[in-house]
């Protein structure tokens, strides 16, 4: 690589256009900001905080149309241009939002590659909607951490934090009008308003979600009159039968007052109203509900949910808001509503076919514990056929083979697929990564989020042909050095608190949690799901199950396993594993030890192959067999050993 190419090599997400690469990198003095035209308080504060301690030299900022009052909005102009000359760096943007991104780029360049004389970047995002959905309900995520999440999103040039504020197990929005709804652990309206302002200063929109009419068990415990049957407290996860009764006027009155409070706190034009996984059982069993369906010519429970959605849409329209719903809201007569795709490839095009804009999330579910490159390969605008082919190919990915039969469970979602045969009247607005929090809480959040979110951030910002996953991982390692995203010290502390030594911590980082919903469902429910049934099944995790075992603190993708084998000193790795295994593992899951023993064994076999003591092909097939889950752990080094042996052939 020439030095000219090196100048932008560490940027993540990659910029749209590097007009001039520049060279050489000149030494610069401490950053000094000046303004061409008026100063912008938001940009000034960010530049002081982020560039203050760096050696960017003289930085002139020019913003044509700065906005220090309003919150960021969908489709805001995020373009910026950066020109580096020997005497000065010039950052130009039309808006506050573009200038904020330019400063992030300047920070990444200065911290990792330096600022080459003559560098000229012209950058803007591919998609306007680049988000992360965080479920703060299944487990409460402390407020202070939401601030940290906003900081991390800004570094990744993401611009939406979607908070899933209510579900069967809780209600995190501190409503003043409906205090009985509010969980003990919640955010007050004032706290949320402050978070909104903090995020707005960073160019990030906050999208609130109250999930209705399903996922409301918690609501019905406080207000049983809003449902058609009695709900019972539930500590379990999964789809619940409780849902709001769409025939009752008082339900809409309550929703109107709740959404008015939401509108008071969240200035964004969009509000998410859920709509996913509505279990029709209660509606089917209620004579009054069935009579209502007939009386209103609604056909069935699907029609009833669509009726409900129309009512909710009108409530929000009266508050000047547009609604978003999960893709179960799709209906031929649905109201104006953005559809958030989550059930596989086909619902995106079903939304576009009925002229509804779409936010793509199906390939970006971080709670599946997939590695980053899997999310990275899915383009939000990929033709449906190639998206389906990619979904099918997941079962062939060695790293997912232990859950391959379960992957086809989702093929039921392909029912009703359509081929778009015309240019749709609506479009893909962008995408959102989703982190559902059944197995995530405050301490485990950093490990779950930051290793893989950058892949989705780049997919949503950079051009569609930016697809080199090897280069992505190289840049990821650099990016993860930034304190907003780095989880190393925190993870070490968590594992040390379990009694592990430094050496033991090093080797357990070669393990990963098993993939898909296998941990959440457990063996029994996983089997039931494969046979097509859902409930009720015993599951290993409930709301109060502590998330404090080794598996909880592991990153879903072991970057150390990936990097180690590239540098492969197999002898050293084997010895490390050996010494770590010889230490005490008292109080630690036995499965950790068996997974590490399998790792040790695989390292020995790989050495046998490289030393010519055993045939490589034979070793590879033994390693394929050994790559099995040990309880909730999978020995993540093994696929990298297989790749390494394969490439060495
Ligand atoms: C969802 O994952 N239930 C939207």
mmCIF file of N, CA and C and ligand atoms in Angstrom, residues 133 138 164 167 209 211 215 272 276-277 326-328 340 342-343 365 367 434 436 517, ligand 1:
data_model
loop_
_atom_site.group_PDB
_atom_site.id
_atom_site.type_symbol
_atom_site.label_atom_id
_atom_site.label_comp_id
_atom_site.label_asym_id
_atom_site.label_seq_id
_atom_site.Cartn_x
_atom_site.Cartn_y
_atom_site.Cartn_z
ATOM 1 N N UNK A 133 -31.438 0.076 17.820
ATOM 2 C CA UNK A 133 -32.547 -0.106 18.737
ATOM 3 C C UNK A 133 -32.053 -0.816 19.989
ATOM 4 N N UNK A 138 -36.487 -5.372 28.951
ATOM 5 C CA UNK A 138 -36.252 -6.729 29.484
ATOM 6 C C UNK A 138 -35.241 -6.655 30.611
ATOM 7 N N UNK A 164 -36.666 1.007 23.081
ATOM 8 C CA UNK A 164 -37.849 0.149 23.249
ATOM 9 C C UNK A 164 -38.231 0.246 24.738
ATOM 10 N N UNK A 167 -42.567 -3.286 27.522
ATOM 11 C CA UNK A 167 -42.750 -4.673 27.091
ATOM 12 C C UNK A 167 -43.479 -5.433 28.192
ATOM 13 N N UNK A 209 -40.228 4.091 21.641
ATOM 14 C CA UNK A 209 -41.212 3.056 21.260
ATOM 15 C C UNK A 209 -42.030 2.652 22.483
ATOM 16 N N UNK A 211 -44.689 -0.273 22.837
ATOM 17 C CA UNK A 211 -45.086 -1.409 22.001
ATOM 18 C C UNK A 211 -46.532 -1.794 22.304
ATOM 19 N N UNK A 215 -47.388 -7.414 23.715
ATOM 20 C CA UNK A 215 -46.260 -7.130 24.622
ATOM 21 C C UNK A 215 -46.665 -6.151 25.731
ATOM 22 N N UNK A 272 -42.388 5.239 17.457
ATOM 23 C CA UNK A 272 -42.560 3.813 17.158
ATOM 24 C C UNK A 272 -43.682 3.255 18.029
ATOM 25 N N UNK A 276 -45.582 -5.740 17.053
ATOM 26 C CA UNK A 276 -45.036 -7.070 16.754
ATOM 27 C C UNK A 276 -45.672 -8.144 17.636
ATOM 28 N N UNK A 277 -45.651 -9.366 17.124
ATOM 29 C CA UNK A 277 -45.957 -10.586 17.885
ATOM 30 C C UNK A 277 -47.242 -10.465 18.706
ATOM 31 N N UNK A 326 -43.355 -2.388 13.714
ATOM 32 C CA UNK A 326 -42.665 -3.622 13.291
ATOM 33 C C UNK A 326 -43.465 -4.253 12.156
ATOM 34 N N UNK A 327 -42.835 -5.125 11.386
ATOM 35 C CA UNK A 327 -43.426 -5.485 10.090
ATOM 36 C C UNK A 327 -44.723 -6.291 10.157
ATOM 37 N N UNK A 328 -45.156 -6.722 11.351
ATOM 38 C CA UNK A 328 -46.478 -7.349 11.454
ATOM 39 C C UNK A 328 -47.601 -6.363 11.153
ATOM 40 N N UNK A 340 -40.850 -1.239 10.001
ATOM 41 C CA UNK A 340 -39.506 -1.701 10.387
ATOM 42 C C UNK A 340 -39.426 -3.203 10.157
ATOM 43 N N UNK A 342 -38.187 -6.864 10.277
ATOM 44 C CA UNK A 342 -37.371 -7.701 11.178
ATOM 45 C C UNK A 342 -37.506 -9.191 10.868
ATOM 46 N N UNK A 343 -38.600 -9.598 10.176
ATOM 47 C CA UNK A 343 -38.802 -11.040 9.968
ATOM 48 C C UNK A 343 -38.267 -11.461 8.596
ATOM 49 N N UNK A 365 -29.722 -8.163 13.716
ATOM 50 C CA UNK A 365 -30.099 -8.499 15.093
ATOM 51 C C UNK A 365 -28.855 -8.890 15.900
ATOM 52 N N UNK A 367 -28.604 -9.497 19.001
ATOM 53 C CA UNK A 367 -28.821 -10.480 20.067
ATOM 54 C C UNK A 367 -28.699 -11.915 19.546
ATOM 55 N N UNK A 434 -30.485 -4.067 16.025
ATOM 56 C CA UNK A 434 -31.390 -4.275 17.158
ATOM 57 C C UNK A 434 -30.692 -5.089 18.241
ATOM 58 N N UNK A 436 -31.936 -6.723 21.463
ATOM 59 C CA UNK A 436 -32.944 -7.119 22.446
ATOM 60 C C UNK A 436 -32.212 -7.564 23.699
ATOM 61 N N UNK A 517 -30.918 -18.103 19.078
ATOM 62 C CA UNK A 517 -31.593 -17.984 20.366
ATOM 63 C C UNK A 517 -31.326 -19.201 21.252
HETATM 64 C C1 LIG B 1 -39.241 -8.241 17.363
HETATM 65 O O1 LIG B 1 -38.105 -8.713 17.279
HETATM 66 N N1 LIG B 1 -40.168 -8.857 18.069
HETATM 67 C C2 LIG B 1 -39.584 -7.003 16.693
#
